[in-house]
Tab-separated table of C-alpha atoms and ligand atoms in Angstrom:
chain	number	residue	atom	x	y	z
A	1	UNK	CA	0.000	0.000	0.000
A	2	UNK	CA	1.473	3.313	-1.061
A	3	UNK	CA	1.766	5.943	1.613
A	4	UNK	CA	-0.883	8.667	1.786
A	5	UNK	CA	-0.837	11.822	3.879
A	6	UNK	CA	-3.487	11.882	6.558
A	7	UNK	CA	-5.031	14.852	8.273
A	8	UNK	CA	-3.487	15.769	11.627
A	9	UNK	CA	-5.581	15.403	14.779
A	10	UNK	CA	-3.779	18.343	16.272
A	11	UNK	CA	-0.669	20.375	15.502
A	12	UNK	CA	1.317	19.743	18.653
A	13	UNK	CA	5.066	19.089	18.212
A	14	UNK	CA	4.564	15.491	19.386
A	15	UNK	CA	1.878	14.746	16.828
A	16	UNK	CA	3.908	16.441	14.115
A	17	UNK	CA	6.947	14.402	15.073
A	18	UNK	CA	5.062	11.131	14.894
A	19	UNK	CA	3.453	11.933	11.558
A	20	UNK	CA	6.818	13.018	10.130
A	21	UNK	CA	8.410	9.758	11.257
A	22	UNK	CA	5.730	7.741	9.551
A	23	UNK	CA	6.241	9.672	6.339
A	24	UNK	CA	10.021	9.240	6.406
A	25	UNK	CA	9.698	5.537	7.060
A	26	UNK	CA	7.424	5.185	4.017
A	27	UNK	CA	9.858	7.250	1.960
A	28	UNK	CA	12.704	4.958	2.910
A	29	UNK	CA	10.775	1.730	2.284
A	30	UNK	CA	9.543	2.803	-1.119
A	31	UNK	CA	12.905	4.063	-2.262
A	32	UNK	CA	14.610	0.834	-1.165
A	33	UNK	CA	12.258	-1.181	-3.365
A	34	UNK	CA	13.256	0.636	-6.564
A	35	UNK	CA	14.852	-1.645	-9.169
A	36	UNK	CA	14.687	0.168	-12.452
A	37	UNK	CA	13.759	3.358	-14.182
A	38	UNK	CA	10.040	2.741	-14.328
A	39	UNK	CA	9.983	2.002	-10.563
A	40	UNK	CA	11.776	5.299	-10.036
A	41	UNK	CA	9.287	7.230	-12.167
A	42	UNK	CA	6.359	5.816	-10.228
A	43	UNK	CA	8.169	6.705	-6.997
A	44	UNK	CA	8.859	10.253	-8.149
A	45	UNK	CA	5.254	10.796	-9.248
A	46	UNK	CA	3.857	9.387	-6.025
A	47	UNK	CA	5.857	11.812	-3.952
A	48	UNK	CA	6.248	14.850	-6.153
A	49	UNK	CA	3.426	15.008	-8.702
A	50	UNK	CA	1.995	18.503	-8.519
A	51	UNK	CA	-1.612	17.349	-8.703
A	52	UNK	CA	-1.865	14.711	-5.993
A	53	UNK	CA	1.681	13.877	-4.953
A	54	UNK	CA	2.575	13.510	-1.256
A	55	UNK	CA	4.218	16.959	-1.151
A	56	UNK	CA	1.096	18.634	-2.519
A	57	UNK	CA	-1.028	16.827	0.061
A	58	UNK	CA	1.372	17.883	2.803
A	59	UNK	CA	0.899	21.430	1.730
A	60	UNK	CA	-2.885	21.118	1.713
A	61	UNK	CA	-3.484	18.883	4.719
A	62	UNK	CA	-0.786	20.076	7.054
A	63	UNK	CA	0.371	23.579	6.219
A	64	UNK	CA	-2.815	25.135	4.903
A	65	UNK	CA	-4.904	23.457	7.622
A	66	UNK	CA	-2.620	24.612	10.458
A	67	UNK	CA	-3.936	27.262	12.824
A	68	UNK	CA	-2.093	30.581	12.778
A	69	UNK	CA	-0.018	29.936	15.888
A	70	UNK	CA	1.249	26.584	14.573
A	71	UNK	CA	1.966	27.741	11.021
A	72	UNK	CA	5.639	28.537	11.682
A	73	UNK	CA	6.358	25.150	13.191
A	74	UNK	CA	4.400	23.232	10.615
A	75	UNK	CA	5.981	25.304	7.856
A	76	UNK	CA	9.466	24.383	9.035
A	77	UNK	CA	8.547	20.712	9.290
A	78	UNK	CA	7.002	20.643	5.839
A	79	UNK	CA	10.044	22.373	4.332
A	80	UNK	CA	12.333	19.883	5.997
A	81	UNK	CA	10.272	16.948	4.756
A	82	UNK	CA	10.169	18.423	1.283
A	83	UNK	CA	13.958	18.504	1.204
A	84	UNK	CA	14.151	14.919	2.390
A	85	UNK	CA	11.711	13.838	-0.312
A	86	UNK	CA	13.657	15.687	-3.003
A	87	UNK	CA	16.906	14.096	-1.819
A	88	UNK	CA	15.334	10.654	-1.754
A	89	UNK	CA	13.917	11.052	-5.253
A	90	UNK	CA	17.256	12.243	-6.568
A	91	UNK	CA	19.158	9.440	-4.824
A	92	UNK	CA	16.752	6.888	-6.200
A	93	UNK	CA	17.249	8.195	-9.724
A	94	UNK	CA	20.989	7.657	-9.436
A	95	UNK	CA	20.416	4.184	-8.084
A	96	UNK	CA	18.094	3.326	-10.998
A	97	UNK	CA	20.620	4.662	-13.490
A	98	UNK	CA	23.426	2.617	-11.996
A	99	UNK	CA	21.258	-0.490	-12.170
A	100	UNK	CA	20.534	0.185	-15.840
A	101	UNK	CA	24.261	0.641	-16.536
A	102	UNK	CA	25.317	-2.577	-14.921
A	103	UNK	CA	22.500	-4.375	-16.724
A	104	UNK	CA	23.736	-3.237	-20.113
A	105	UNK	CA	27.268	-4.060	-18.989
A	106	UNK	CA	26.293	-7.669	-18.519
A	107	UNK	CA	24.390	-7.653	-21.829
A	108	UNK	CA	27.364	-6.381	-23.718
A	109	UNK	CA	28.889	-8.722	-26.287
A	110	UNK	CA	32.608	-9.241	-26.186
A	111	UNK	CA	33.429	-10.274	-29.723
A	112	UNK	CA	37.010	-11.036	-28.793
A	113	UNK	CA	35.995	-13.982	-26.569
A	114	UNK	CA	36.515	-17.402	-28.166
A	115	UNK	CA	33.216	-18.899	-29.408
A	116	UNK	CA	31.538	-22.038	-28.138
A	117	UNK	CA	32.770	-24.756	-30.431
A	118	UNK	CA	30.077	-27.153	-31.562
A	119	UNK	CA	31.238	-30.490	-32.890
A	120	UNK	CA	30.048	-31.142	-36.403
A	121	UNK	CA	28.521	-34.568	-36.910
A	122	UNK	CA	29.657	-36.907	-39.651
A	123	UNK	CA	28.396	-40.054	-41.319
A	124	UNK	CA	29.114	-43.221	-39.386
A	125	UNK	CA	31.742	-45.298	-41.240
A	126	UNK	CA	29.251	-48.112	-41.855
A	127	UNK	CA	26.567	-45.782	-43.202
A	128	UNK	CA	29.219	-44.043	-45.276
A	129	UNK	CA	30.334	-47.366	-46.749
A	130	UNK	CA	26.739	-48.340	-47.404
A	131	UNK	CA	25.979	-45.012	-49.081
A	132	UNK	CA	29.064	-45.329	-51.264
A	133	UNK	CA	28.042	-48.800	-52.403
A	134	UNK	CA	24.471	-47.642	-53.011
A	135	UNK	CA	25.856	-44.731	-55.074
A	136	UNK	CA	27.667	-47.196	-57.364
A	137	UNK	CA	24.339	-48.861	-58.170
A	138	UNK	CA	22.461	-45.585	-58.459
A	139	UNK	CA	24.931	-44.627	-61.163
A	140	UNK	CA	23.800	-47.780	-62.987
A	141	UNK	CA	20.161	-46.640	-62.804
A	142	UNK	CA	19.138	-48.597	-59.712
A	143	UNK	CA	16.596	-46.978	-57.380
A	144	UNK	CA	16.758	-47.253	-53.594
A	145	UNK	CA	14.080	-49.191	-51.704
A	146	UNK	CA	13.610	-49.757	-47.998
A	147	UNK	CA	11.448	-51.970	-45.844
A	148	UNK	CA	10.517	-52.640	-42.204
A	149	UNK	CA	13.005	-54.090	-39.733
A	150	UNK	CA	10.203	-55.959	-37.932
A	151	UNK	CA	9.072	-58.397	-40.586
A	152	UNK	CA	6.590	-61.206	-40.985
A	153	UNK	CA	7.638	-64.808	-41.423
A	154	UNK	CA	6.034	-64.586	-44.882
A	155	UNK	CA	8.321	-61.866	-46.237
A	156	UNK	CA	11.470	-62.891	-44.395
A	157	UNK	CA	11.232	-66.606	-45.218
A	158	UNK	CA	8.211	-68.118	-46.935
A	159	UNK	CA	8.042	-65.910	-50.035
A	160	UNK	CA	11.801	-66.242	-50.412
A	161	UNK	CA	11.313	-69.954	-50.856
A	162	UNK	CA	12.207	-71.013	-47.328
A	163	UNK	CA	9.209	-73.340	-46.681
A	164	UNK	CA	8.083	-73.781	-43.043
A	165	UNK	CA	10.466	-76.105	-41.200
A	166	UNK	CA	12.942	-76.099	-44.083
A	167	UNK	CA	16.487	-76.562	-42.770
A	168	UNK	CA	17.665	-73.505	-44.735
A	169	UNK	CA	15.941	-71.421	-42.051
A	170	UNK	CA	18.515	-72.669	-39.579
A	171	UNK	CA	21.276	-70.846	-41.425
A	172	UNK	CA	19.863	-67.553	-40.120
A	173	UNK	CA	19.690	-67.552	-36.345
A	174	UNK	CA	16.479	-65.615	-36.011
A	175	UNK	CA	15.270	-63.272	-33.267
A	176	UNK	CA	11.513	-63.841	-32.997
A	177	UNK	CA	9.072	-61.396	-31.438
A	178	UNK	CA	7.476	-62.994	-28.358
A	179	UNK	CA	3.839	-64.127	-28.043
A	180	UNK	CA	3.105	-64.590	-31.744
A	181	UNK	CA	1.996	-68.221	-31.371
A	182	UNK	CA	-1.710	-67.553	-31.823
A	183	UNK	CA	-1.201	-66.116	-35.330
A	184	UNK	CA	-0.809	-68.159	-38.502
A	185	UNK	CA	2.918	-68.765	-39.107
A	186	UNK	CA	3.172	-66.440	-42.093
A	187	UNK	CA	1.923	-63.492	-40.025
A	188	UNK	CA	4.221	-64.089	-37.084
A	189	UNK	CA	6.684	-61.263	-36.464
A	190	UNK	CA	10.459	-61.408	-36.251
A	191	UNK	CA	13.426	-59.094	-36.700
A	192	UNK	CA	14.386	-59.407	-40.337
A	193	UNK	CA	17.489	-61.534	-40.758
A	194	UNK	CA	18.338	-60.045	-44.143
A	195	UNK	CA	17.253	-57.270	-46.507
A	196	UNK	CA	15.905	-59.839	-48.997
A	197	UNK	CA	12.236	-59.452	-47.867
A	198	UNK	CA	12.293	-56.015	-49.504
A	199	UNK	CA	12.713	-57.846	-52.847
A	200	UNK	CA	9.213	-59.310	-52.474
A	201	UNK	CA	7.719	-56.156	-50.979
A	202	UNK	CA	9.005	-54.137	-53.929
A	203	UNK	CA	7.885	-56.661	-56.556
A	204	UNK	CA	4.383	-56.509	-55.038
A	205	UNK	CA	4.358	-52.736	-55.605
A	206	UNK	CA	6.318	-52.213	-58.819
A	207	UNK	CA	5.856	-54.066	-62.080
A	208	UNK	CA	8.878	-55.302	-64.018
A	209	UNK	CA	11.341	-54.220	-65.236
A	210	UNK	CA	12.957	-53.182	-61.945
A	211	UNK	CA	16.470	-52.481	-60.777
A	212	UNK	CA	16.715	-51.767	-57.062
A	213	UNK	CA	19.246	-51.519	-54.211
A	214	UNK	CA	18.105	-52.034	-50.643
A	215	UNK	CA	20.324	-50.804	-47.796
A	216	UNK	CA	19.242	-51.512	-44.233
A	217	UNK	CA	19.719	-52.914	-40.760
A	218	UNK	CA	19.241	-56.619	-40.100
A	219	UNK	CA	19.309	-58.774	-36.966
A	220	UNK	CA	20.480	-62.225	-35.950
A	221	UNK	CA	20.951	-64.057	-32.716
A	222	UNK	CA	24.745	-63.884	-32.980
A	223	UNK	CA	26.628	-62.988	-29.808
A	224	UNK	CA	28.820	-59.926	-30.353
A	225	UNK	CA	32.512	-60.548	-31.042
A	226	UNK	CA	35.225	-59.090	-33.265
A	227	UNK	CA	33.395	-60.133	-36.440
A	228	UNK	CA	29.767	-60.587	-35.317
A	229	UNK	CA	27.020	-58.340	-34.051
A	230	UNK	CA	23.339	-59.107	-33.386
A	231	UNK	CA	22.564	-56.015	-35.469
A	232	UNK	CA	24.349	-55.378	-38.724
A	233	UNK	CA	23.818	-53.842	-42.156
A	234	UNK	CA	23.232	-55.265	-45.578
A	235	UNK	CA	22.977	-53.972	-49.099
A	236	UNK	CA	20.714	-56.004	-51.317
A	237	UNK	CA	20.236	-55.737	-55.056
A	238	UNK	CA	17.648	-57.004	-57.507
A	239	UNK	CA	17.284	-56.655	-61.256
A	240	UNK	CA	14.299	-58.194	-63.068
A	241	UNK	CA	13.536	-57.871	-66.763
A	242	UNK	CA	13.103	-60.073	-69.797
A	243	UNK	CA	16.248	-62.004	-70.744
A	244	UNK	CA	18.395	-61.217	-67.707
A	245	UNK	CA	21.219	-63.739	-67.624
A	246	UNK	CA	23.998	-64.826	-65.317
A	247	UNK	CA	26.273	-62.847	-67.638
A	248	UNK	CA	24.417	-59.679	-66.629
A	249	UNK	CA	24.922	-60.584	-62.982
A	250	UNK	CA	28.654	-61.097	-63.430
A	251	UNK	CA	29.142	-57.990	-65.531
A	252	UNK	CA	27.168	-55.784	-63.140
A	253	UNK	CA	28.856	-57.016	-59.987
A	254	UNK	CA	32.334	-56.963	-61.539
A	255	UNK	CA	31.770	-53.356	-62.566
A	256	UNK	CA	30.396	-52.448	-59.119
A	257	UNK	CA	33.413	-53.932	-57.309
A	258	UNK	CA	35.839	-52.085	-59.586
A	259	UNK	CA	33.922	-48.845	-59.042
A	260	UNK	CA	33.967	-49.371	-55.284
A	261	UNK	CA	37.381	-50.914	-54.538
A	262	UNK	CA	39.371	-49.628	-57.517
A	263	UNK	CA	39.689	-50.700	-61.117
A	264	UNK	CA	42.450	-53.227	-60.467
A	265	UNK	CA	40.335	-55.658	-58.403
A	266	UNK	CA	39.288	-58.913	-60.016
A	267	UNK	CA	36.172	-60.890	-59.203
A	268	UNK	CA	35.604	-64.601	-58.975
A	269	UNK	CA	32.449	-66.671	-58.491
A	270	UNK	CA	32.011	-70.023	-56.843
A	271	UNK	CA	28.854	-72.103	-56.441
A	272	UNK	CA	26.754	-71.690	-53.342
A	273	UNK	CA	23.203	-72.180	-52.124
A	274	UNK	CA	20.413	-69.782	-51.234
A	275	UNK	CA	16.762	-70.860	-51.310
A	276	UNK	CA	15.723	-67.769	-53.282
A	277	UNK	CA	18.300	-68.009	-56.093
A	278	UNK	CA	19.029	-70.764	-58.575
A	279	UNK	CA	21.836	-71.089	-59.414
A	280	UNK	CA	23.484	-69.331	-56.477
A	281	UNK	CA	27.024	-68.123	-56.075
A	282	UNK	CA	29.433	-66.450	-53.728
A	283	UNK	CA	31.463	-63.677	-55.212
A	284	UNK	CA	35.046	-63.013	-54.185
A	285	UNK	CA	37.157	-59.975	-54.953
A	286	UNK	CA	40.903	-60.107	-55.250
A	287	UNK	CA	42.311	-58.833	-51.972
A	288	UNK	CA	42.508	-55.050	-52.141
A	289	UNK	CA	44.853	-55.037	-49.158
A	290	UNK	CA	47.665	-57.216	-50.565
A	291	UNK	CA	46.733	-56.878	-54.226
A	292	UNK	CA	45.924	-60.603	-54.424
A	293	UNK	CA	49.395	-61.875	-53.565
A	294	UNK	CA	48.419	-63.166	-50.119
A	295	UNK	CA	51.390	-61.349	-48.569
A	296	UNK	CA	51.845	-57.785	-47.521
A	297	UNK	CA	55.215	-56.279	-46.538
A	298	UNK	CA	56.522	-59.861	-46.666
A	299	UNK	CA	54.023	-60.769	-43.901
A	300	UNK	CA	51.040	-63.083	-44.421
A	301	UNK	CA	48.023	-60.909	-45.376
A	302	UNK	CA	45.404	-61.161	-42.654
A	303	UNK	CA	42.232	-59.804	-44.316
A	304	UNK	CA	42.351	-62.469	-47.067
A	305	UNK	CA	43.935	-65.123	-44.862
A	306	UNK	CA	46.761	-65.374	-47.421
A	307	UNK	CA	44.412	-66.608	-50.128
A	308	UNK	CA	44.516	-63.371	-52.147
A	309	UNK	CA	40.704	-63.416	-52.259
A	310	UNK	CA	37.999	-61.918	-50.036
A	311	UNK	CA	34.462	-63.249	-49.996
A	312	UNK	CA	32.211	-60.254	-50.411
A	313	UNK	CA	28.648	-61.276	-51.260
A	314	UNK	CA	26.030	-63.882	-52.071
A	315	UNK	CA	24.177	-63.754	-55.359
A	316	UNK	CA	22.303	-65.736	-57.953
A	317	UNK	CA	19.487	-65.890	-60.474
A	318	UNK	CA	16.091	-65.299	-58.844
A	319	UNK	CA	14.477	-68.698	-58.229
A	320	UNK	CA	11.258	-69.133	-60.286
A	321	UNK	CA	9.534	-70.179	-57.035
A	322	UNK	CA	10.072	-66.635	-55.737
A	323	UNK	CA	8.439	-65.119	-58.827
A	324	UNK	CA	5.410	-67.377	-58.220
A	325	UNK	CA	4.610	-65.283	-55.110
A	326	UNK	CA	4.369	-62.088	-57.188
A	327	UNK	CA	3.230	-63.625	-60.471
A	328	UNK	CA	-0.009	-61.561	-60.422
A	329	UNK	CA	1.987	-58.332	-60.602
A	330	UNK	CA	3.664	-59.249	-63.886
A	331	UNK	CA	6.434	-61.532	-62.630
A	332	UNK	CA	5.540	-64.636	-64.635
A	333	UNK	CA	8.636	-66.852	-64.316
A	334	UNK	CA	8.034	-67.993	-67.888
A	335	UNK	CA	8.481	-64.406	-69.092
A	336	UNK	CA	10.866	-62.626	-66.743
A	337	UNK	CA	14.183	-63.464	-65.165
A	338	UNK	CA	16.455	-61.647	-62.784
A	339	UNK	CA	19.473	-61.673	-60.555
A	340	UNK	CA	19.895	-60.718	-56.923
A	341	UNK	CA	22.763	-60.163	-54.538
A	342	UNK	CA	23.318	-59.297	-50.910
A	343	UNK	CA	26.364	-58.128	-48.989
A	344	UNK	CA	27.287	-56.994	-45.480
A	345	UNK	CA	28.115	-53.308	-45.196
A	346	UNK	CA	29.789	-53.794	-41.793
A	347	UNK	CA	32.229	-56.381	-43.110
A	348	UNK	CA	33.095	-54.235	-46.104
A	349	UNK	CA	33.687	-51.195	-43.856
A	350	UNK	CA	35.862	-53.353	-41.593
A	351	UNK	CA	38.007	-54.484	-44.531
A	352	UNK	CA	38.072	-51.101	-46.224
A	353	UNK	CA	39.251	-49.217	-43.139
A	354	UNK	CA	41.446	-51.991	-41.762
A	355	UNK	CA	39.562	-52.121	-38.458
A	356	UNK	CA	40.125	-55.351	-36.565
A	357	UNK	CA	37.145	-55.353	-34.198
A	358	UNK	CA	33.563	-54.901	-35.395
A	359	UNK	CA	32.473	-53.823	-31.919
A	360	UNK	CA	34.420	-50.571	-32.300
A	361	UNK	CA	31.786	-49.484	-34.811
A	362	UNK	CA	29.026	-49.736	-32.230
A	363	UNK	CA	30.678	-48.441	-29.061
A	364	UNK	CA	30.346	-44.861	-30.294
A	365	UNK	CA	33.634	-43.672	-28.856
A	366	UNK	CA	34.228	-40.322	-30.568
A	367	UNK	CA	37.976	-40.929	-30.558
A	368	UNK	CA	37.313	-43.867	-32.892
A	369	UNK	CA	34.541	-42.295	-34.962
A	370	UNK	CA	36.411	-38.999	-35.434
A	371	UNK	CA	38.977	-40.795	-37.606
A	372	UNK	CA	36.334	-41.305	-40.278
A	373	UNK	CA	34.841	-37.809	-40.244
B	401	DAH	N1	20.122	-62.761	-47.883
B	401	DAH	C1	21.386	-63.437	-47.909
B	401	DAH	C2	21.965	-63.505	-46.516
B	401	DAH	O1	21.648	-62.677	-45.715
B	401	DAH	C3	22.351	-62.740	-48.824
B	401	DAH	C4	21.928	-62.892	-50.257
B	401	DAH	C5	22.416	-63.935	-51.014
B	401	DAH	C6	21.069	-61.992	-50.837
B	401	DAH	C7	22.010	-64.119	-52.325
B	401	DAH	C8	20.674	-62.145	-52.157
B	401	DAH	C9	21.174	-63.210	-52.892
B	401	DAH	O2	19.827	-61.317	-52.755
B	401	DAH	O3	20.786	-63.371	-54.190
B	401	DAH	O4	22.758	-64.363	-46.240
C-alpha cells in the first residue's frame, strides 16, 4: 500500500513528530524497493506530482490546515520533509541509473571472446560405406528401396522360398518377437534376418522391369565378437527384366566392385546355395589389401587369410519359385528373369578401413569415430 498523507488530529510538536516519522519511514521503504527506471518514475510521481503527490497533500493537509499559531512550526517541518523527499527522489534516480548501466554491462557482447565450439557430426563409417556402395548402383540406374526391420515370417522366409520347417531357415539364427503363437505362421513377427524381404515387398508394388538396391539394418541371434554383431547392415540388389542372364549378374557385380574398390580388383564366383536363387554363387574380390598376392610387406596378409581373395557377397538368379509369389503383378517366371545379390556393409567397412574389431563401430567412442569424419 502506497503511503498517503493523513489529516493531523492536532498540531502539537509530538503529533507532528510522529506523523513526520511515519512519512520518512514510508519514503525509505519505497525508495529501497526501486529496481529500475520505471519504478523510479512511479516513486517520483507518487511523492512529487503537482496534482496529488505527497508533497502537494502535505501542503494542503498540514500547512494550509494549520492554525495561525502553529503555522511557523508546521511550515518548518514541511520544508524539511520536502527537502528529504527531493533528496530521496534524486538518490533513487541515481540508483536506478546505476542499475541500468550494470545491466547493459552484462548484456554487452565481447566479440574477442573465443566462441563455443560445436562439434560437427559426420556419417558413421558403416553408413558411409553403405551409401558409397548404393551410389555405385544408383549410377547404374538402380533406385533405392527400404522396408521394415520388424518383418513377418512370410516376407522374411516363406516368399523367399524357405518353406516352413525347411532346414535352410537354420542358417539364419532368427530373433523372434514374443507371443506370436496364436497367429498363422506367415503373419508371425520377427526381426528381419536379411534385406531380402524387400525384394518381395518391392515386386508386389512395382511391375517389371525393376532395378533396385536395398540398404538396411538386419538382426540375428549372434553374440557380439570381433566379427559378429546381433545387429548389422546389408545392401541387397535385384534386377528383373526379360532375358536377364547370369552374364548380366557377373558384368554388373564386376563393374560395381571395380567402381567401389578400384579398377584393379578382379572378381571370382564359386557355387553356393540360397533358397531364393538358382543357381546361387558367392562372389570373391581379389584382396585389395595385398593386391591378391596373399602377402603384404613380406608378412602373411590377414584380411584375405593369405588366399589373395575376399568373400564379399552372395548372389544368384532369382528362383522361379520366388516369382510365383508375385506372379499376379507381372512376374511370370516364364516371361521374366532376374538376378539378386546381398552383402554386409559392416564387413566391407571393416576391410576397407582396416579395423580389426567390429564392436568398435558400435561403441560410439568419438575418438574412434572422429577418424572417419
Ligand atoms: N540374404 C542373404 C543372406 O543374408 C544374402 C543374399 C544372397 C542376398 C544371395 C541375395 C542373394 O539377394 O541373391 O545371407
